[in-house]
Short mmCIF file of C-alpha atoms in Angstrom, two decimals:
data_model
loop_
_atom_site.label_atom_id
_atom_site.label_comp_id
_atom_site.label_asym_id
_atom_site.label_seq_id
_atom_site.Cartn_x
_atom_site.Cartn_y
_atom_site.Cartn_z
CA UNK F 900 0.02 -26.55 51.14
CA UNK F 901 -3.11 -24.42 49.69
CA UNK F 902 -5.97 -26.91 49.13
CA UNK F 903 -8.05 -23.82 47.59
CA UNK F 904 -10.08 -24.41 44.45
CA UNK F 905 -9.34 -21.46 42.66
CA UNK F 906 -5.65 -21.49 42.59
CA UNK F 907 -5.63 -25.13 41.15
CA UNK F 908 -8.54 -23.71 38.32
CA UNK F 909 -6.43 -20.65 38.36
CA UNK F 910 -3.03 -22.37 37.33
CA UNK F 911 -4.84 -25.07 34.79
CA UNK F 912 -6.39 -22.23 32.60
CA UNK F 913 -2.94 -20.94 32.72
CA UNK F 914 -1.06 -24.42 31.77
CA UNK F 915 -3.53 -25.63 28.89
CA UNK F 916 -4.10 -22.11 27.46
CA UNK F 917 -0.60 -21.41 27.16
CA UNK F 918 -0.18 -24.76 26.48
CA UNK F 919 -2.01 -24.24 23.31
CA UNK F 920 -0.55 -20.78 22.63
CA UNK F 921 3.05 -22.42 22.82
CA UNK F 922 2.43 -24.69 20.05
CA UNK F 923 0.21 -23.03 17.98
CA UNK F 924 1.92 -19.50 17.74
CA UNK F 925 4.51 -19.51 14.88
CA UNK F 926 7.06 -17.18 16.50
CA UNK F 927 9.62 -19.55 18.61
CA UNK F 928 10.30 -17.09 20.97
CA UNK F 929 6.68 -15.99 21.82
CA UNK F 930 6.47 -20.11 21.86
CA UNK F 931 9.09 -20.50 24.50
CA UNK F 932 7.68 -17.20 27.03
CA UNK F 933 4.21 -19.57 26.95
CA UNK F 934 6.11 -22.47 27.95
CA UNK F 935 7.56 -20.56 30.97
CA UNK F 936 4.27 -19.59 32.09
CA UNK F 937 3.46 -23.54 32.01
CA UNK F 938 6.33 -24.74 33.81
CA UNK F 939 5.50 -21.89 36.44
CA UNK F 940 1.86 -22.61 36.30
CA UNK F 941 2.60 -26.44 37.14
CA UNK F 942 4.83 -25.78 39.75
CA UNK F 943 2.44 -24.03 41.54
CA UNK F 944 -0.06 -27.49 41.09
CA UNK F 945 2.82 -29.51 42.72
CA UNK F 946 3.30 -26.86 45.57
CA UNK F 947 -0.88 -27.02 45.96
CA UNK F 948 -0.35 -31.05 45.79
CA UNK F 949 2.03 -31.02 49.12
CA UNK F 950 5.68 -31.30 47.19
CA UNK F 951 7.32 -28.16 47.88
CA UNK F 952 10.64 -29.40 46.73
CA UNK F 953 9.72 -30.88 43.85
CA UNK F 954 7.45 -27.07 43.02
CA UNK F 955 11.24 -25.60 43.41
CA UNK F 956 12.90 -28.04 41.42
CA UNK F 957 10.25 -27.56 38.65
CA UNK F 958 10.28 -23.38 38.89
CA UNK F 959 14.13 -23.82 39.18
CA UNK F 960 15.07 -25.89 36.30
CA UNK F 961 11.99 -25.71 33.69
CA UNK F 962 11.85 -22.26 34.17
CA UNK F 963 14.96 -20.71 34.39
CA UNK F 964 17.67 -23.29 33.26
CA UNK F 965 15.57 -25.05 30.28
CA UNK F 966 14.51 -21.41 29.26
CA UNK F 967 17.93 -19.98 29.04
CA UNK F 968 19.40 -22.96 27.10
CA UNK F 969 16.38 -23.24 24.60
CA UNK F 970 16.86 -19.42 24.19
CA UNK F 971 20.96 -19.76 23.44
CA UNK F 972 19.83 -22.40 20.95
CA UNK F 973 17.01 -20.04 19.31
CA UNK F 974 19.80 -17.50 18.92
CA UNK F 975 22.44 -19.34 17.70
CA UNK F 976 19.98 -21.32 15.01
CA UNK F 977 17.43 -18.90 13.75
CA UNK F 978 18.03 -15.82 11.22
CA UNK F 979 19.83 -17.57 8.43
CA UNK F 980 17.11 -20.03 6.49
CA UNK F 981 14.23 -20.72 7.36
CA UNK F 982 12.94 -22.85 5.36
CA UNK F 983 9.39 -23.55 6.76
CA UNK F 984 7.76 -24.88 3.73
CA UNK F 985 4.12 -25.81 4.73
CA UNK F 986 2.82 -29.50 3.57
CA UNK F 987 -1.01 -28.73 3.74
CA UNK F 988 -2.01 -32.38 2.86
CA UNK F 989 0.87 -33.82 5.38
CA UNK F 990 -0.44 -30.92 8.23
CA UNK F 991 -4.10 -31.88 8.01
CA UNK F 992 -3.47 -35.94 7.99
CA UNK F 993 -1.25 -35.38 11.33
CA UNK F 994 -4.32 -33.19 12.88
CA UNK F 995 -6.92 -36.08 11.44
CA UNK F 996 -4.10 -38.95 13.46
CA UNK F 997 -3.68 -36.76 16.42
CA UNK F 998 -7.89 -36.39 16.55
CA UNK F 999 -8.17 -39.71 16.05
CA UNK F 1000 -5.40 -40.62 19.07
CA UNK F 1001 -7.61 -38.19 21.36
CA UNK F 1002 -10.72 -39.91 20.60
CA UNK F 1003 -8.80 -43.41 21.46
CA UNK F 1004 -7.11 -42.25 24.48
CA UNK F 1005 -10.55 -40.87 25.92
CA UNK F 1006 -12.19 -43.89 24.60
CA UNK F 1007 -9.16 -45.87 26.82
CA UNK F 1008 -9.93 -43.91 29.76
CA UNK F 1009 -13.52 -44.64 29.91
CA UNK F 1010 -13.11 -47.73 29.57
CA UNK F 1011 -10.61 -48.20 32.65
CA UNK F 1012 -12.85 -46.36 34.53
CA UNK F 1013 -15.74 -48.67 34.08
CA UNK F 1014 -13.54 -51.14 35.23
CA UNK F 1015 -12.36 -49.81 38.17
CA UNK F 1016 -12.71 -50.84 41.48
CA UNK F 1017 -15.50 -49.06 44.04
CA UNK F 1018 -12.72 -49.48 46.04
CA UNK F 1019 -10.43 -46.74 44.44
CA UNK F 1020 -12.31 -43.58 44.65
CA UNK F 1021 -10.07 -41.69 46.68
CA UNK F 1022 -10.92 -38.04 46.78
CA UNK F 1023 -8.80 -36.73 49.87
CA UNK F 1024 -5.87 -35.27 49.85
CA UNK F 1025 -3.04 -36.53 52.06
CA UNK F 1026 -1.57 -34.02 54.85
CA UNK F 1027 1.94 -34.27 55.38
CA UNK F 1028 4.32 -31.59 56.95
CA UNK F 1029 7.43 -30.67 55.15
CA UNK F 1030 9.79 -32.43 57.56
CA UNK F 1031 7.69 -35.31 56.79
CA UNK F 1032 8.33 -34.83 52.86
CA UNK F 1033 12.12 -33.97 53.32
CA UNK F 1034 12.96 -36.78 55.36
CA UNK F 1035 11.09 -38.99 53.07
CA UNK F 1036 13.05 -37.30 49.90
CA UNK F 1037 16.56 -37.94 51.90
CA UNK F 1038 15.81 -41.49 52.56
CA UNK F 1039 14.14 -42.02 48.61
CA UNK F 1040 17.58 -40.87 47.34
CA UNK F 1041 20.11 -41.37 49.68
CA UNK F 1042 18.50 -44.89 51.02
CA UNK F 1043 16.01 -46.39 48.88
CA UNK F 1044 17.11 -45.32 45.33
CA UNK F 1045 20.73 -44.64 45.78
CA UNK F 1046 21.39 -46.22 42.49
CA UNK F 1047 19.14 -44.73 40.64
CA UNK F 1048 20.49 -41.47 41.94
CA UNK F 1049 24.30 -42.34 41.37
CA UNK F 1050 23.43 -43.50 37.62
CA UNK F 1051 21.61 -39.77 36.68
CA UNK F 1052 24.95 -38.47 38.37
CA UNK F 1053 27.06 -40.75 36.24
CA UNK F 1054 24.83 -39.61 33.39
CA UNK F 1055 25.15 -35.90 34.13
CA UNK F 1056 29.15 -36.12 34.15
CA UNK F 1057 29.00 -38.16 30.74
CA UNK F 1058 26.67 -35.64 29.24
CA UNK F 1059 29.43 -32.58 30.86
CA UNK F 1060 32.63 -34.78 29.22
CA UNK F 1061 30.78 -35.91 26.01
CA UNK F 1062 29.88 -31.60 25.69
CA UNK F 1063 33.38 -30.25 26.32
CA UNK F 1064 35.60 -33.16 24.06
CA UNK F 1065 33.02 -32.23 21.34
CA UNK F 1066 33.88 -28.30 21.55
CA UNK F 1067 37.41 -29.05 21.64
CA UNK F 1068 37.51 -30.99 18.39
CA UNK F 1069 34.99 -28.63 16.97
CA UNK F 1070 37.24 -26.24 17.78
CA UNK F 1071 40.67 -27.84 16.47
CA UNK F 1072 38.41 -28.62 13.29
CA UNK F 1073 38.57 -32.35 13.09
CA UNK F 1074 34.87 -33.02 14.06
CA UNK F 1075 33.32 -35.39 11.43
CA UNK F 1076 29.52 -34.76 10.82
CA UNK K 1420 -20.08 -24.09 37.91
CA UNK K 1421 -16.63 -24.90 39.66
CA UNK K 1422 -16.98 -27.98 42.03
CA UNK K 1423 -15.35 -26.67 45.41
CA UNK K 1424 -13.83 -30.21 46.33
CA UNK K 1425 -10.37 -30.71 43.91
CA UNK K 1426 -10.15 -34.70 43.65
CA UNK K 1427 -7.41 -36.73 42.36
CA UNK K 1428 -9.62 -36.38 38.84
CA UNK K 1429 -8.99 -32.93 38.57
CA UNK K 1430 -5.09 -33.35 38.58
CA UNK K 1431 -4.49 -36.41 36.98
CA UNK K 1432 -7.31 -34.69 33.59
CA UNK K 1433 -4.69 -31.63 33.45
CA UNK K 1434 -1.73 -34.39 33.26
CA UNK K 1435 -3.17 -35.69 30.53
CA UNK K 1436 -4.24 -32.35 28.73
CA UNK K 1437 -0.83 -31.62 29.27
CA UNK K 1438 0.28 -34.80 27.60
CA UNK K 1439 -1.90 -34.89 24.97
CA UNK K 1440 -0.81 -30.76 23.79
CA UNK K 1441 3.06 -32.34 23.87
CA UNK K 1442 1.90 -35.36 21.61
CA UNK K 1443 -0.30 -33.14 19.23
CA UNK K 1444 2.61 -30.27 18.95
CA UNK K 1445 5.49 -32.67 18.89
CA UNK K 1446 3.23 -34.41 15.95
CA UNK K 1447 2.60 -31.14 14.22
CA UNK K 1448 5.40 -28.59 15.07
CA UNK K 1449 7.70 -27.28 12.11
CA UNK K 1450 10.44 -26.53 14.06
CA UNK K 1451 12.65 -28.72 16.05
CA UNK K 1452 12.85 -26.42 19.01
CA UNK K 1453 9.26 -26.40 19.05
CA UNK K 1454 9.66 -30.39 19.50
CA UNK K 1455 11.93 -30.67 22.16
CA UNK K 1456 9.80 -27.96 24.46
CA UNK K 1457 6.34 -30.68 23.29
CA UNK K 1458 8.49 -33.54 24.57
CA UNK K 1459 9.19 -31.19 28.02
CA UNK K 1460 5.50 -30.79 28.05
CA UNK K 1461 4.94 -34.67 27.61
CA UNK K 1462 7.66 -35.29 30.63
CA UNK K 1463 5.48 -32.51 32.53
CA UNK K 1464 2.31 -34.42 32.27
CA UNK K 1465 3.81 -37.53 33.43
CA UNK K 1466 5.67 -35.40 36.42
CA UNK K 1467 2.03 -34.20 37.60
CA UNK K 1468 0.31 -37.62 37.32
CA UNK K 1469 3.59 -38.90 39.53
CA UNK K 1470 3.33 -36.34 42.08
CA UNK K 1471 -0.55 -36.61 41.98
CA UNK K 1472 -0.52 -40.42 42.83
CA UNK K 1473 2.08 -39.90 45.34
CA UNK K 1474 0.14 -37.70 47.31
CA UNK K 1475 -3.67 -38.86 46.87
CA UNK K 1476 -2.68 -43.09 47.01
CA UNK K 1477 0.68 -43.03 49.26
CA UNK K 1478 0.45 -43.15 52.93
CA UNK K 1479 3.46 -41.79 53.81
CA UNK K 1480 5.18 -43.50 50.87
CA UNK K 1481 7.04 -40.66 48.86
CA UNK K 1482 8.59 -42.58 46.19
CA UNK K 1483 6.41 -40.66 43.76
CA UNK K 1484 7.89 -37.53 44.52
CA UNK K 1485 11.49 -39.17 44.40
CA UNK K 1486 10.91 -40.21 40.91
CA UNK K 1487 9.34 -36.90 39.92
CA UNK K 1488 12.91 -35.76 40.45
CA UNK K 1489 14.62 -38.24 39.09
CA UNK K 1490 12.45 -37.85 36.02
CA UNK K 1491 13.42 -33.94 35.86
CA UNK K 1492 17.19 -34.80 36.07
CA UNK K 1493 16.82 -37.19 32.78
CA UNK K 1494 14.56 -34.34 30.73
CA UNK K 1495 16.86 -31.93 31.38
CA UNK K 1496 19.93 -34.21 30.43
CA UNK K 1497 17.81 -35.54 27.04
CA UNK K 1498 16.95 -31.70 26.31
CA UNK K 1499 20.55 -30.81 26.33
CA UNK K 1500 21.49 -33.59 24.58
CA UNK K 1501 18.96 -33.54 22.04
CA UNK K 1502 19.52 -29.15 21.61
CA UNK K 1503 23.47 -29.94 21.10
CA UNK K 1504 22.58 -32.51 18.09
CA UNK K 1505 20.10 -30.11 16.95
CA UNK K 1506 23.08 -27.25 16.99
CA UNK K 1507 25.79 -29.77 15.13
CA UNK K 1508 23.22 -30.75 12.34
CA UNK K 1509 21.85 -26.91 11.94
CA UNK K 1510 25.72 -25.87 10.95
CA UNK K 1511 25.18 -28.51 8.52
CA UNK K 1512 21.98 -28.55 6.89
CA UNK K 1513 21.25 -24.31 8.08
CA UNK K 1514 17.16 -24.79 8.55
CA UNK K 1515 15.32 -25.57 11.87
CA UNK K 1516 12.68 -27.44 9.75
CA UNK K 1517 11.78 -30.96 11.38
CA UNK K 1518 11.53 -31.98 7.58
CA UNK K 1519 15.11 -31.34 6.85
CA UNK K 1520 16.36 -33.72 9.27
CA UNK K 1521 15.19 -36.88 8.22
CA UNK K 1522 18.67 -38.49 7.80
CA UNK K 1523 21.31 -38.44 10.54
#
C-alpha cells in the first residue's frame, strides 16, 4: 500500500484527462490507447486503496483483455462506411442535457452532504496486510458469496456456448438477422 | 495547493468524474465502440467508489472488494456480448454510427 499524495494526484490527472481525450478525440483507435491509460491509471488508485488483487484484476482484464477485443472489433468494423453524419442541433441539446445532469448530480451531492451525519467523516485509511485481504477474498467467494460466484461462472459458459453455436451457423449460413 | 492528507473525498470525487465522462460520452459518442468503452468507464467509477467504501468504512469487512470483482466479471461478459451484437448488425447495416442502429 502507498498512502502518498502524489501518486493518487498523479494517477487522477491521468484518469480524467485521458478520460476526456478518449471521448472527445474522433479517431477510435487513439480513443481506445486513452482508455488503456485509464484502466492502468485506476488500477494503480485501487493498489494505493489496499486491494492489490483487485489492482491486478483491473490491469489484467481492462487493460489487456478488453483492449485486445475492442481492437479485433475496430478492425473487423471500420474501413468500409463510415457514415458519421454530424446532427449539430441533436449534438448541442445532448451537451445542454448532459450540463444540465452535472449541475443536478452536484446539486444531489450537496445536498446529501448537508444531511449527513457528524458522525461519518471518516478520513483514515484502513491498514490491512495482504494475507488479511486474500483470506478475506477466499472466504467472500468461496464462503459468503458462493452463489453469486457460481452464477457469473454459469454466465461465462453461456456467453462461451451462445459465441461458438452462433459462429457455427454463421458459418453453415443459416443465421437469421 | 495539494492537501497532503488523501480522504475518502478525494476517491469517491474521481469515481464520480469518472462516471459522469462515461454518461456524457456514452450520451454524445458517434460511434458504438466509443459507447461500450463510456459504459466500461461508468462500471469503473462504480468499481472505485466500491473499493473506496470497502476500505475507508469496513473494518475488516471485504465484501466491497468481493463485489468489485464480481462487478468486473459481468462488464467484461456485457462488453463481449454487447461487441458480438455490434459485429452481427455491422455485416448488416456496414456503419458504426450509433444513429444507424435504432431498430434491432
Amino acid at each position: 500500500m502507498i498512502n502518498n499524495p502524489i501518486v493518487f494526484y498523479i494517477a487522477s490527472f491521468l484518469i480524467i484527462v485521458f478520460g476526456l481525450f478518449s471521448m472527445f478525440l474522433k479517431n477510435i483507435i487513439y480513443s481506445l490507447l486513452c482508455a488503456i491509460i485509464v484502466f492502468f491509471s485506476t488500477s494503480i488508485l485501487f493498489y494505493i486503496l489496499g486491494s492489490e488483487y483487485n489492482a491486478i484484476i483491473q490491469a489484467v482484464i481492462y487493460g489487456f483483455a478488453v483492449p485486445v477485443i475492442i481492437g479485433l472489433s475496430i478492425m473487423f468494423t471500420t474501413g468500409k462506411n463510415n457514415n458519421s453524419k454530424k446532427g449539430f442541433t441533436l449534438h448541442y441539446i445532448t451537451l445542454l442535457a448532459g450540463a444540465i445532469f452535472v449541475l443536478a448530480l452536484v446539486y444531489v451531492i450537496m445536498i446529501s452532504l448537508a444531511m449527513m451525519p457528524d458522525s461519518f467523516h471518516i478520513t483514515e485509511l484502513a491498514q490491512f496486510n495482504s494475507y488479511e485481504v486474500m483470506s478475506a477474498f477466499a472466504r467472500g467467494i468461496f464462503i459468503d458469496y458462493v452463489w453469486a460466484f457460481e452464477l457469473l461462472s454459469l454466465l461465462l459458459t453461456v456467453v462461451i456456448a451462445g459465441f461458438t453455436l452462433l459462429s457455427i451457423k454463421s458459418k453453415t449460413g443459416n443465421r437469421k438477422l | 495547493m495539494f492537501s497532503t492528507s488523501i480522504t475518502i473525498y478525494h476517491y469517491l470525487f474521481i469515481g464520480l468524474i469518472l462516471f459522469l465522462i462515461g454518461t456524457i460520452g456514452s450520451i454524445i459518442a458517434k460511434n458504438v465502440i466509443k459507447v461500450l468503452i463510456a459504459i466500461e468507464f461508468m462500471l469503473t467509477g462504480i468499481n472505485v467508489n466500491l473499493i473506496t467504501f470497502a476500505s475507508y468504512c469496513s473494518s475488516g469487512n471485504f465484501d466491497g472488494y468481493v463485489f468489485a470483482l464480481f462487478y468486473v466479471g459481468i462488464g467484461a461478459v456485457e462488453l463481449a456480448v454487447a461487441l458480438y451484437i455490434f459485429y452481427l448488425m455491422y455485416r448488416k447495416k456496414e456503419s458504426d454510427n450509433i444513429e444507424s442502429y435504432s431498430e434491432l
